[in-house]
PDB file of C-alpha atoms and ligand atoms in Angstrom:
ATOM      1  CA  MET A   1     -35.655 -72.197   3.131  1.00  0.00           C
ATOM      2  CA  LYS A   2     -37.416 -72.088  -0.220  1.00  0.00           C
ATOM      3  CA  LYS A   3     -39.215 -75.233  -1.324  1.00  0.00           C
ATOM      4  CA  ARG A   4     -38.305 -76.468  -4.786  1.00  0.00           C
ATOM      5  CA  ALA A   5     -40.585 -79.507  -4.898  1.00  0.00           C
ATOM      6  CA  LEU A   6     -44.152 -80.203  -3.838  1.00  0.00           C
ATOM      7  CA  ILE A   7     -45.089 -83.874  -3.620  1.00  0.00           C
ATOM      8  CA  THR A   8     -48.840 -84.286  -3.433  1.00  0.00           C
ATOM      9  CA  ASP A   9     -51.375 -87.028  -2.986  1.00  0.00           C
ATOM     10  CA  LEU A  10     -54.089 -86.907  -5.691  1.00  0.00           C
ATOM     11  CA  ASP A  11     -57.355 -88.464  -4.459  1.00  0.00           C
ATOM     12  CA  ASN A  12     -59.189 -86.153  -2.064  1.00  0.00           C
ATOM     13  CA  THR A  13     -56.248 -83.763  -2.093  1.00  0.00           C
ATOM     14  CA  LEU A  14     -56.494 -82.313  -5.637  1.00  0.00           C
ATOM     15  CA  PHE A  15     -60.048 -83.539  -6.354  1.00  0.00           C
ATOM     16  CA  ASP A  16     -62.860 -85.274  -4.533  1.00  0.00           C
ATOM     17  CA  TRP A  17     -62.251 -88.901  -5.495  1.00  0.00           C
ATOM     18  CA  VAL A  18     -64.960 -90.203  -3.162  1.00  0.00           C
ATOM     19  CA  ASP A  19     -67.547 -87.937  -4.781  1.00  0.00           C
ATOM     20  CA  ILE A  20     -66.430 -88.830  -8.318  1.00  0.00           C
ATOM     21  CA  TRP A  21     -66.442 -92.522  -7.458  1.00  0.00           C
ATOM     22  CA  TYR A  22     -69.795 -92.366  -5.688  1.00  0.00           C
ATOM     23  CA  ARG A  23     -71.629 -90.403  -8.363  1.00  0.00           C
ATOM     24  CA  SER A  24     -70.373 -92.554 -11.231  1.00  0.00           C
ATOM     25  CA  PHE A  25     -70.537 -95.917  -9.479  1.00  0.00           C
ATOM     26  CA  SER A  26     -73.976 -95.376  -7.960  1.00  0.00           C
ATOM     27  CA  ALA A  27     -75.382 -94.215 -11.328  1.00  0.00           C
ATOM     28  CA  MET A  28     -74.259 -97.506 -12.848  1.00  0.00           C
ATOM     29  CA  TYR A  29     -75.182 -99.591  -9.840  1.00  0.00           C
ATOM     30  CA  ASN A  30     -78.741 -98.243  -9.599  1.00  0.00           C
ATOM     31  CA  LYS A  31     -79.333 -98.920 -13.291  1.00  0.00           C
ATOM     32  CA  VAL A  32     -77.977-102.475 -12.995  1.00  0.00           C
ATOM     33  CA  VAL A  33     -80.247-103.126  -9.996  1.00  0.00           C
ATOM     34  CA  VAL A  34     -83.289-102.153 -12.061  1.00  0.00           C
ATOM     35  CA  ASP A  35     -82.230-103.745 -15.360  1.00  0.00           C
ATOM     36  CA  ALA A  36     -80.999-107.034 -13.903  1.00  0.00           C
ATOM     37  CA  GLY A  37     -83.548-107.300 -11.097  1.00  0.00           C
ATOM     38  CA  VAL A  38     -81.066-109.039  -8.804  1.00  0.00           C
ATOM     39  CA  ASP A  39     -81.043-109.042  -5.021  1.00  0.00           C
ATOM     40  CA  GLU A  40     -78.931-106.102  -3.863  1.00  0.00           C
ATOM     41  CA  SER A  41     -77.218-107.970  -1.060  1.00  0.00           C
ATOM     42  CA  ILE A  42     -76.049-110.631  -3.530  1.00  0.00           C
ATOM     43  CA  LEU A  43     -75.015-107.990  -6.049  1.00  0.00           C
ATOM     44  CA  LYS A  44     -72.999-106.079  -3.440  1.00  0.00           C
ATOM     45  CA  ALA A  45     -71.292-109.222  -2.166  1.00  0.00           C
ATOM     46  CA  ASP A  46     -70.374-110.211  -5.731  1.00  0.00           C
ATOM     47  CA  ILE A  47     -69.026-106.733  -6.491  1.00  0.00           C
ATOM     48  CA  ARG A  48     -66.938-106.789  -3.357  1.00  0.00           C
ATOM     49  CA  ALA A  49     -65.447-110.191  -4.218  1.00  0.00           C
ATOM     50  CA  VAL A  50     -64.446-109.004  -7.715  1.00  0.00           C
ATOM     51  CA  HIS A  51     -62.966-105.779  -6.353  1.00  0.00           C
ATOM     52  CA  GLN A  52     -60.989-107.743  -3.784  1.00  0.00           C
ATOM     53  CA  ARG A  53     -59.700-110.159  -6.400  1.00  0.00           C
ATOM     54  CA  HIS A  54     -58.310-107.261  -8.427  1.00  0.00           C
ATOM     55  CA  GLY A  55     -57.220-105.066  -5.537  1.00  0.00           C
ATOM     56  CA  THR A  56     -59.200-102.018  -6.664  1.00  0.00           C
ATOM     57  CA  SER A  57     -62.680-100.476  -6.382  1.00  0.00           C
ATOM     58  CA  GLU A  58     -62.379 -99.240  -9.969  1.00  0.00           C
ATOM     59  CA  TYR A  59     -62.345-102.353 -12.099  1.00  0.00           C
ATOM     60  CA  ALA A  60     -63.161-101.946 -15.780  1.00  0.00           C
ATOM     61  CA  PHE A  61     -64.595-105.457 -16.302  1.00  0.00           C
ATOM     62  CA  LEU A  62     -66.683-105.561 -13.157  1.00  0.00           C
ATOM     63  CA  LEU A  63     -70.058-106.367 -14.741  1.00  0.00           C
ATOM     64  CA  GLU A  64     -68.589-109.168 -16.887  1.00  0.00           C
ATOM     65  CA  GLU A  65     -67.198-110.940 -13.845  1.00  0.00           C
ATOM     66  CA  LEU A  66     -70.148-110.774 -11.433  1.00  0.00           C
ATOM     67  CA  PRO A  67     -71.509-114.308 -10.889  1.00  0.00           C
ATOM     68  CA  CYS A  68     -75.059-113.018 -10.333  1.00  0.00           C
ATOM     69  CA  LEU A  69     -75.096-111.333 -13.764  1.00  0.00           C
ATOM     70  CA  LYS A  70     -73.700-114.290 -15.731  1.00  0.00           C
ATOM     71  CA  PRO A  71     -77.130-115.788 -16.542  1.00  0.00           C
ATOM     72  CA  ILE A  72     -78.329-112.400 -17.832  1.00  0.00           C
ATOM     73  CA  LEU A  73     -75.219-111.820 -19.929  1.00  0.00           C
ATOM     74  CA  ALA A  74     -75.394-115.357 -21.300  1.00  0.00           C
ATOM     75  CA  GLY A  75     -72.057-114.909 -23.019  1.00  0.00           C
ATOM     76  CA  ARG A  76     -72.821-111.462 -24.458  1.00  0.00           C
ATOM     77  CA  PRO A  77     -70.545-108.506 -23.563  1.00  0.00           C
ATOM     78  CA  ALA A  78     -71.654-106.294 -20.648  1.00  0.00           C
ATOM     79  CA  THR A  79     -71.098-103.256 -22.875  1.00  0.00           C
ATOM     80  CA  GLU A  80     -74.037-104.512 -24.943  1.00  0.00           C
ATOM     81  CA  VAL A  81     -76.398-105.859 -22.261  1.00  0.00           C
ATOM     82  CA  PHE A  82     -75.777-103.069 -19.737  1.00  0.00           C
ATOM     83  CA  SER A  83     -74.945-100.286 -22.174  1.00  0.00           C
ATOM     84  CA  GLU A  84     -77.325 -97.856 -20.428  1.00  0.00           C
ATOM     85  CA  ALA A  85     -75.764 -98.532 -17.033  1.00  0.00           C
ATOM     86  CA  ILE A  86     -72.285 -97.998 -18.488  1.00  0.00           C
ATOM     87  CA  ASP A  87     -73.425 -94.774 -20.182  1.00  0.00           C
ATOM     88  CA  ALA A  88     -74.916 -93.614 -16.877  1.00  0.00           C
ATOM     89  CA  TYR A  89     -71.539 -94.268 -15.232  1.00  0.00           C
ATOM     90  CA  ARG A  90     -69.670 -92.266 -17.874  1.00  0.00           C
ATOM     91  CA  ASP A  91     -72.141 -89.359 -17.872  1.00  0.00           C
ATOM     92  CA  ALA A  92     -72.058 -89.066 -14.075  1.00  0.00           C
ATOM     93  CA  ARG A  93     -68.289 -89.275 -14.031  1.00  0.00           C
ATOM     94  CA  ARG A  94     -67.946 -86.543 -16.635  1.00  0.00           C
ATOM     95  CA  GLU A  95     -70.195 -84.310 -14.552  1.00  0.00           C
ATOM     96  CA  ALA A  96     -68.426 -85.035 -11.264  1.00  0.00           C
ATOM     97  CA  MET A  97     -64.906 -84.672 -12.596  1.00  0.00           C
ATOM     98  CA  GLN A  98     -63.511 -81.421 -11.268  1.00  0.00           C
ATOM     99  CA  LEU A  99     -60.621 -80.157  -9.225  1.00  0.00           C
ATOM    100  CA  TYR A 100     -61.173 -78.664  -5.798  1.00  0.00           C
ATOM    101  CA  PRO A 101     -61.419 -74.860  -5.976  1.00  0.00           C
ATOM    102  CA  GLY A 102     -58.016 -73.174  -6.062  1.00  0.00           C
ATOM    103  CA  VAL A 103     -56.040 -76.255  -7.128  1.00  0.00           C
ATOM    104  CA  ALA A 104     -55.426 -75.257 -10.762  1.00  0.00           C
ATOM    105  CA  LYS A 105     -54.528 -71.705  -9.772  1.00  0.00           C
ATOM    106  CA  THR A 106     -52.091 -72.935  -7.119  1.00  0.00           C
ATOM    107  CA  LEU A 107     -50.398 -75.399  -9.458  1.00  0.00           C
ATOM    108  CA  HIS A 108     -50.013 -72.671 -12.108  1.00  0.00           C
ATOM    109  CA  GLU A 109     -48.483 -70.415  -9.485  1.00  0.00           C
ATOM    110  CA  LEU A 110     -46.034 -73.154  -8.431  1.00  0.00           C
ATOM    111  CA  LYS A 111     -45.176 -73.725 -12.077  1.00  0.00           C
ATOM    112  CA  SER A 112     -44.367 -70.032 -12.512  1.00  0.00           C
ATOM    113  CA  LYS A 113     -42.018 -70.311  -9.533  1.00  0.00           C
ATOM    114  CA  LYS A 114     -40.260 -73.303 -11.136  1.00  0.00           C
ATOM    115  CA  CYS A 115     -41.371 -75.604  -8.332  1.00  0.00           C
ATOM    116  CA  VAL A 116     -41.419 -79.283  -9.339  1.00  0.00           C
ATOM    117  CA  VAL A 117     -44.835 -80.871  -8.715  1.00  0.00           C
ATOM    118  CA  VAL A 118     -44.922 -84.613  -8.096  1.00  0.00           C
ATOM    119  CA  GLY A 119     -48.141 -86.644  -7.745  1.00  0.00           C
ATOM    120  CA  TYR A 120     -48.104 -89.804  -5.643  1.00  0.00           C
ATOM    121  CA  THR A 121     -51.318 -91.856  -5.582  1.00  0.00           C
ATOM    122  CA  GLU A 122     -52.423 -95.352  -4.632  1.00  0.00           C
ATOM    123  CA  SER A 123     -55.074 -95.407  -7.387  1.00  0.00           C
ATOM    124  CA  LYS A 124     -54.060 -97.608 -10.276  1.00  0.00           C
ATOM    125  CA  ALA A 125     -52.475 -96.351 -13.484  1.00  0.00           C
ATOM    126  CA  PHE A 126     -55.375 -96.432 -15.980  1.00  0.00           C
ATOM    127  CA  TYR A 127     -57.925 -94.424 -14.000  1.00  0.00           C
ATOM    128  CA  THR A 128     -55.239 -92.105 -12.657  1.00  0.00           C
ATOM    129  CA  ASN A 129     -54.181 -91.423 -16.242  1.00  0.00           C
ATOM    130  CA  TYR A 130     -57.829 -90.672 -17.137  1.00  0.00           C
ATOM    131  CA  ARG A 131     -58.252 -88.207 -14.279  1.00  0.00           C
ATOM    132  CA  ILE A 132     -54.957 -86.426 -14.954  1.00  0.00           C
ATOM    133  CA  ARG A 133     -55.966 -85.892 -18.595  1.00  0.00           C
ATOM    134  CA  LYS A 134     -59.569 -84.897 -17.935  1.00  0.00           C
ATOM    135  CA  LEU A 135     -58.663 -82.531 -15.117  1.00  0.00           C
ATOM    136  CA  GLU A 136     -56.024 -80.874 -17.298  1.00  0.00           C
ATOM    137  CA  LEU A 137     -53.242 -81.771 -14.910  1.00  0.00           C
ATOM    138  CA  ASP A 138     -51.020 -83.111 -17.696  1.00  0.00           C
ATOM    139  CA  GLY A 139     -47.990 -80.835 -17.461  1.00  0.00           C
ATOM    140  CA  LEU A 140     -49.117 -79.174 -14.233  1.00  0.00           C
ATOM    141  CA  VAL A 141     -48.031 -82.350 -12.474  1.00  0.00           C
ATOM    142  CA  ASP A 142     -44.468 -82.883 -13.681  1.00  0.00           C
ATOM    143  CA  ILE A 143     -43.983 -86.419 -12.427  1.00  0.00           C
ATOM    144  CA  LEU A 144     -46.584 -88.982 -11.392  1.00  0.00           C
ATOM    145  CA  PHE A 145     -46.228 -92.159  -9.349  1.00  0.00           C
ATOM    146  CA  SER A 146     -48.989 -94.785  -9.181  1.00  0.00           C
ATOM    147  CA  PRO A 147     -49.286 -98.554  -8.909  1.00  0.00           C
ATOM    148  CA  GLU A 148     -49.535-100.478 -12.162  1.00  0.00           C
ATOM    149  CA  ASP A 149     -52.924-101.464 -13.574  1.00  0.00           C
ATOM    150  CA  HIS A 150     -55.070-104.332 -12.511  1.00  0.00           C
ATOM    151  CA  ASP A 151     -54.626-107.468 -14.602  1.00  0.00           C
ATOM    152  CA  LEU A 152     -56.638-107.706 -17.804  1.00  0.00           C
ATOM    153  CA  PRO A 153     -59.009-110.611 -18.460  1.00  0.00           C
ATOM    154  CA  ARG A 154     -57.009-113.484 -19.906  1.00  0.00           C
ATOM    155  CA  ASN A 155     -58.156-113.132 -23.497  1.00  0.00           C
ATOM    156  CA  LEU A 156     -57.629-109.369 -23.878  1.00  0.00           C
ATOM    157  CA  SER A 157     -54.656-107.102 -24.563  1.00  0.00           C
ATOM    158  CA  ALA A 158     -54.404-103.432 -23.553  1.00  0.00           C
ATOM    159  CA  ASP A 159     -55.065-102.313 -27.139  1.00  0.00           C
ATOM    160  CA  GLN A 160     -58.216-104.404 -27.403  1.00  0.00           C
ATOM    161  CA  ILE A 161     -59.868-102.766 -24.411  1.00  0.00           C
ATOM    162  CA  ARG A 162     -59.016 -99.232 -25.386  1.00  0.00           C
ATOM    163  CA  LYS A 163     -61.628 -97.207 -27.138  1.00  0.00           C
ATOM    164  CA  TYR A 164     -59.074 -94.930 -28.807  1.00  0.00           C
ATOM    165  CA  PRO A 165     -55.570 -95.433 -30.268  1.00  0.00           C
ATOM    166  CA  SER A 166     -52.871 -95.629 -27.596  1.00  0.00           C
ATOM    167  CA  ASP A 167     -51.500 -92.109 -28.182  1.00  0.00           C
ATOM    168  CA  HIS A 168     -54.886 -90.758 -27.017  1.00  0.00           C
ATOM    169  CA  TYR A 169     -53.946 -91.949 -23.516  1.00  0.00           C
ATOM    170  CA  ALA A 170     -50.322 -90.805 -23.540  1.00  0.00           C
ATOM    171  CA  PHE A 171     -49.440 -87.753 -21.471  1.00  0.00           C
ATOM    172  CA  LYS A 172     -48.053 -84.820 -23.397  1.00  0.00           C
ATOM    173  CA  SER A 173     -45.627 -83.843 -20.701  1.00  0.00           C
ATOM    174  CA  THR A 174     -46.248 -85.528 -17.336  1.00  0.00           C
ATOM    175  CA  LYS A 175     -43.849 -88.418 -16.708  1.00  0.00           C
ATOM    176  CA  HIS A 176     -45.616 -91.442 -15.239  1.00  0.00           C
ATOM    177  CA  TYR A 177     -43.798 -94.110 -13.205  1.00  0.00           C
ATOM    178  CA  SER A 178     -44.993 -97.189 -11.336  1.00  0.00           C
ATOM    179  CA  THR A 179     -44.576 -97.674  -7.617  1.00  0.00           C
ATOM    180  CA  PRO A 180     -43.218-101.061  -6.479  1.00  0.00           C
ATOM    181  CA  LYS A 181     -45.863-103.800  -6.144  1.00  0.00           C
ATOM    182  CA  GLY A 182     -47.329-104.170  -2.664  1.00  0.00           C
ATOM    183  CA  GLU A 183     -45.679-101.033  -1.256  1.00  0.00           C
ATOM    184  CA  ILE A 184     -48.329 -98.811   0.270  1.00  0.00           C
ATOM    185  CA  LYS A 185     -48.623 -95.651   2.331  1.00  0.00           C
ATOM    186  CA  PRO A 186     -47.589 -94.964   5.106  1.00  0.00           C
ATOM    187  CA  ASN A 187     -44.365 -96.809   4.230  1.00  0.00           C
ATOM    188  CA  PRO A 188     -41.845 -93.940   3.947  1.00  0.00           C
ATOM    189  CA  ASP A 189     -39.533 -95.827   1.564  1.00  0.00           C
ATOM    190  CA  ILE A 190     -41.309 -94.799  -1.645  1.00  0.00           C
ATOM    191  CA  LEU A 191     -41.464 -91.158  -0.602  1.00  0.00           C
ATOM    192  CA  ASN A 192     -37.762 -91.264   0.245  1.00  0.00           C
ATOM    193  CA  SER A 193     -36.898 -92.820  -3.089  1.00  0.00           C
ATOM    194  CA  ILE A 194     -39.083 -90.285  -4.956  1.00  0.00           C
ATOM    195  CA  ILE A 195     -37.129 -87.494  -3.281  1.00  0.00           C
ATOM    196  CA  GLU A 196     -33.754 -89.134  -3.971  1.00  0.00           C
ATOM    197  CA  ASN A 197     -34.663 -89.394  -7.636  1.00  0.00           C
ATOM    198  CA  LEU A 198     -35.633 -85.728  -7.774  1.00  0.00           C
ATOM    199  CA  GLU A 199     -32.104 -84.847  -6.655  1.00  0.00           C
ATOM    200  CA  ILE A 200     -33.517 -82.015  -4.581  1.00  0.00           C
ATOM    201  CA  PRO A 201     -32.470 -81.850  -0.908  1.00  0.00           C
ATOM    202  CA  LYS A 202     -35.213 -83.176   1.366  1.00  0.00           C
ATOM    203  CA  ILE A 203     -35.340 -79.894   3.244  1.00  0.00           C
ATOM    204  CA  GLN A 204     -36.463 -78.218   0.006  1.00  0.00           C
ATOM    205  CA  CYS A 205     -39.356 -80.651  -0.474  1.00  0.00           C
ATOM    206  CA  THR A 206     -42.819 -80.598   1.028  1.00  0.00           C
ATOM    207  CA  TYR A 207     -45.658 -83.129   0.989  1.00  0.00           C
ATOM    208  CA  VAL A 208     -49.453 -82.688   0.995  1.00  0.00           C
ATOM    209  CA  GLY A 209     -52.139 -85.336   1.525  1.00  0.00           C
ATOM    210  CA  ASP A 210     -55.602 -85.798   3.032  1.00  0.00           C
ATOM    211  CA  SER A 211     -55.031 -88.976   5.054  1.00  0.00           C
ATOM    212  CA  LEU A 212     -53.516 -88.401   8.476  1.00  0.00           C
ATOM    213  CA  HIS A 213     -52.639 -92.045   8.958  1.00  0.00           C
ATOM    214  CA  LYS A 214     -51.303 -92.685   5.484  1.00  0.00           C
ATOM    215  CA  ASP A 215     -50.018 -89.456   3.927  1.00  0.00           C
ATOM    216  CA  ILE A 216     -49.033 -87.520   7.000  1.00  0.00           C
ATOM    217  CA  ALA A 217     -47.679 -90.466   8.999  1.00  0.00           C
ATOM    218  CA  MET A 218     -45.547 -91.322   5.947  1.00  0.00           C
ATOM    219  CA  ALA A 219     -44.211 -87.770   5.562  1.00  0.00           C
ATOM    220  CA  LYS A 220     -43.383 -87.632   9.266  1.00  0.00           C
ATOM    221  CA  ASP A 221     -41.491 -90.929   9.156  1.00  0.00           C
ATOM    222  CA  ALA A 222     -39.626 -89.783   6.062  1.00  0.00           C
ATOM    223  CA  GLN A 223     -38.904 -86.496   7.873  1.00  0.00           C
ATOM    224  CA  VAL A 224     -40.354 -84.408   5.083  1.00  0.00           C
ATOM    225  CA  ASP A 225     -42.110 -81.108   5.795  1.00  0.00           C
ATOM    226  CA  HIS A 226     -45.809 -81.540   5.190  1.00  0.00           C
ATOM    227  CA  ALA A 227     -49.294 -80.125   5.357  1.00  0.00           C
ATOM    228  CA  TRP A 228     -52.504 -82.067   5.978  1.00  0.00           C
ATOM    229  CA  ALA A 229     -55.272 -81.466   3.427  1.00  0.00           C
ATOM    230  CA  LYS A 230     -57.982 -81.532   6.059  1.00  0.00           C
ATOM    231  CA  TYR A 231     -60.592 -80.221   3.601  1.00  0.00           C
ATOM    232  CA  GLY A 232     -60.390 -83.550   1.690  1.00  0.00           C
ATOM    233  CA  THR A 233     -61.293 -85.837   4.573  1.00  0.00           C
ATOM    234  CA  ALA A 234     -64.211 -87.996   3.423  1.00  0.00           C
ATOM    235  CA  GLN A 235     -64.503 -90.911   5.846  1.00  0.00           C
ATOM    236  CA  SER A 236     -67.539 -89.640   7.684  1.00  0.00           C
ATOM    237  CA  ARG A 237     -69.645 -88.825   4.625  1.00  0.00           C
ATOM    238  CA  PRO A 238     -72.685 -90.973   3.737  1.00  0.00           C
ATOM    239  CA  GLU A 239     -71.210 -91.761   0.277  1.00  0.00           C
ATOM    240  CA  TYR A 240     -68.535 -93.681   2.100  1.00  0.00           C
ATOM    241  CA  GLU A 241     -71.072 -96.310   3.132  1.00  0.00           C
ATOM    242  CA  LEU A 242     -71.641 -97.576  -0.417  1.00  0.00           C
ATOM    243  CA  LEU A 243     -67.891 -97.578  -0.973  1.00  0.00           C
ATOM    244  CA  ARG A 244     -67.395 -99.555   2.206  1.00  0.00           C
ATOM    245  CA  SER A 245     -69.988-102.148   1.194  1.00  0.00           C
ATOM    246  CA  VAL A 246     -68.313-102.884  -2.151  1.00  0.00           C
ATOM    247  CA  THR A 247     -64.714-102.008  -1.314  1.00  0.00           C
ATOM    248  CA  HIS A 248     -61.734-104.059  -2.441  1.00  0.00           C
ATOM    249  CA  TRP A 249     -60.354-103.979   1.072  1.00  0.00           C
ATOM    250  CA  THR A 250     -59.728-107.409   2.513  1.00  0.00           C
ATOM    251  CA  ASP A 251     -60.029-108.270   6.218  1.00  0.00           C
ATOM    252  CA  ASP A 252     -56.245-107.900   6.412  1.00  0.00           C
ATOM    253  CA  ASP A 253     -56.492-104.390   4.957  1.00  0.00           C
ATOM    254  CA  VAL A 254     -59.143-103.475   7.526  1.00  0.00           C
ATOM    255  CA  GLU A 255     -56.897-104.808  10.315  1.00  0.00           C
ATOM    256  CA  TYR A 256     -53.948-102.880   8.909  1.00  0.00           C
ATOM    257  CA  GLU A 257     -56.069 -99.740   8.757  1.00  0.00           C
ATOM    258  CA  LYS A 258     -57.142-100.224  12.385  1.00  0.00           C
ATOM    259  CA  LYS A 259     -53.545-100.626  13.428  1.00  0.00           C
ATOM    260  CA  ILE A 260     -52.318 -97.483  11.692  1.00  0.00           C
ATOM    261  CA  HIS A 261     -55.229 -95.544  13.190  1.00  0.00           C
ATOM    262  CA  GLU A 262     -53.940 -96.245  16.678  1.00  0.00           C
ATOM    263  CA  ARG A 263     -51.161 -93.772  16.095  1.00  0.00           C
ATOM    264  CA  ASP A 264     -51.619 -90.188  17.190  1.00  0.00           C
ATOM    265  CA  VAL A 265     -50.532 -88.255  14.094  1.00  0.00           C
ATOM    266  CA  ARG A 266     -50.051 -84.510  14.412  1.00  0.00           C
ATOM    267  CA  PRO A 267     -49.363 -82.671  11.200  1.00  0.00           C
ATOM    268  CA  ASP A 268     -46.822 -79.828  10.845  1.00  0.00           C
ATOM    269  CA  ALA A 269     -49.419 -77.669   9.147  1.00  0.00           C
ATOM    270  CA  ILE A 270     -53.106 -77.880   8.241  1.00  0.00           C
ATOM    271  CA  LEU A 271     -54.855 -76.795   5.061  1.00  0.00           C
ATOM    272  CA  ASN A 272     -58.324 -76.225   6.478  1.00  0.00           C
ATOM    273  CA  GLU A 273     -60.367 -74.989   3.545  1.00  0.00           C
ATOM    274  CA  SER A 274     -58.284 -75.351   0.408  1.00  0.00           C
ATOM    275  CA  PHE A 275     -55.121 -76.533  -1.294  1.00  0.00           C
ATOM    276  CA  GLU A 276     -54.297 -72.906  -2.008  1.00  0.00           C
ATOM    277  CA  GLU A 277     -53.380 -72.383   1.667  1.00  0.00           C
ATOM    278  CA  ILE A 278     -50.092 -74.183   0.987  1.00  0.00           C
ATOM    279  CA  LEU A 279     -48.810 -70.951  -0.632  1.00  0.00           C
ATOM    280  CA  GLY A 280     -49.157 -69.132   2.692  1.00  0.00           C
ATOM    281  CA  ILE A 281     -47.345 -71.854   4.648  1.00  0.00           C
ATOM    282  CA  TYR A 282     -44.235 -72.474   2.567  1.00  0.00           C
ATOM    283  CA  ASP A 283     -42.117 -70.195   0.476  1.00  0.00           C
ATOM    284  CA  PHE A 284     -41.755 -71.641  -3.032  1.00  0.00           C
TER     285      PHE A 284
HETATM  286 MG1  LIG B 301     -55.957 -89.217  -0.701  1.00  0.00          MG
END
């Protein structure tokens, strides 16, 4: 049976999100530590609290909202006081931003076979939009699903925080939809509704993702053919430690994670070294 749709996770499946996050965040963090001269354990605890409040580890107004930096900011914008730290973040991110080898080639190949490519991520809309544009995935991913953005600070509108006019951020061809609030992987409902909306029989769809307990457990419960992007697994890398120390995860999230890890998840197929291996597993 030929597959007519590939539904794929983004972070650590198409690109190394942990590496991009780590390189950009640590560049900023290290500069803030030096420039502000604050105790790192206080800084980390403050960062974690702000991330938790906004439900993301990529929060655009992080420095503004850290209690330990308030006396240094003294009412001035963080973009002014910590401009070098913010530049360091942007430079590192630009350098780190790349697809895993073989991803672009594979997506072009799928495109030439008229296969519909759907992205489904739990990263929020704004940064997902940035990565899709910078990684030249606009158009290679036909349809994208992500949660909505974090809330903006009370006194700002979306246009006020954007550096460029709004059409700069608009996709040229990828269609971007929001997932329902609070619905997270491995709940199979969203995947099922994505497939229903595609109007392609489930048997002609396949799913790829790097998390056994989120992506693969979800695909199994939705009874969708799937392959595990084993090459993207990042949990055991040292970069993960910094992420863990400032993560937005709440104690409830950690409990939830523990619970889903109790399940023995065995994938249908494994992509050991690269995304490209999907072409040898399914006929598109
Ligand atoms: Mg992932």
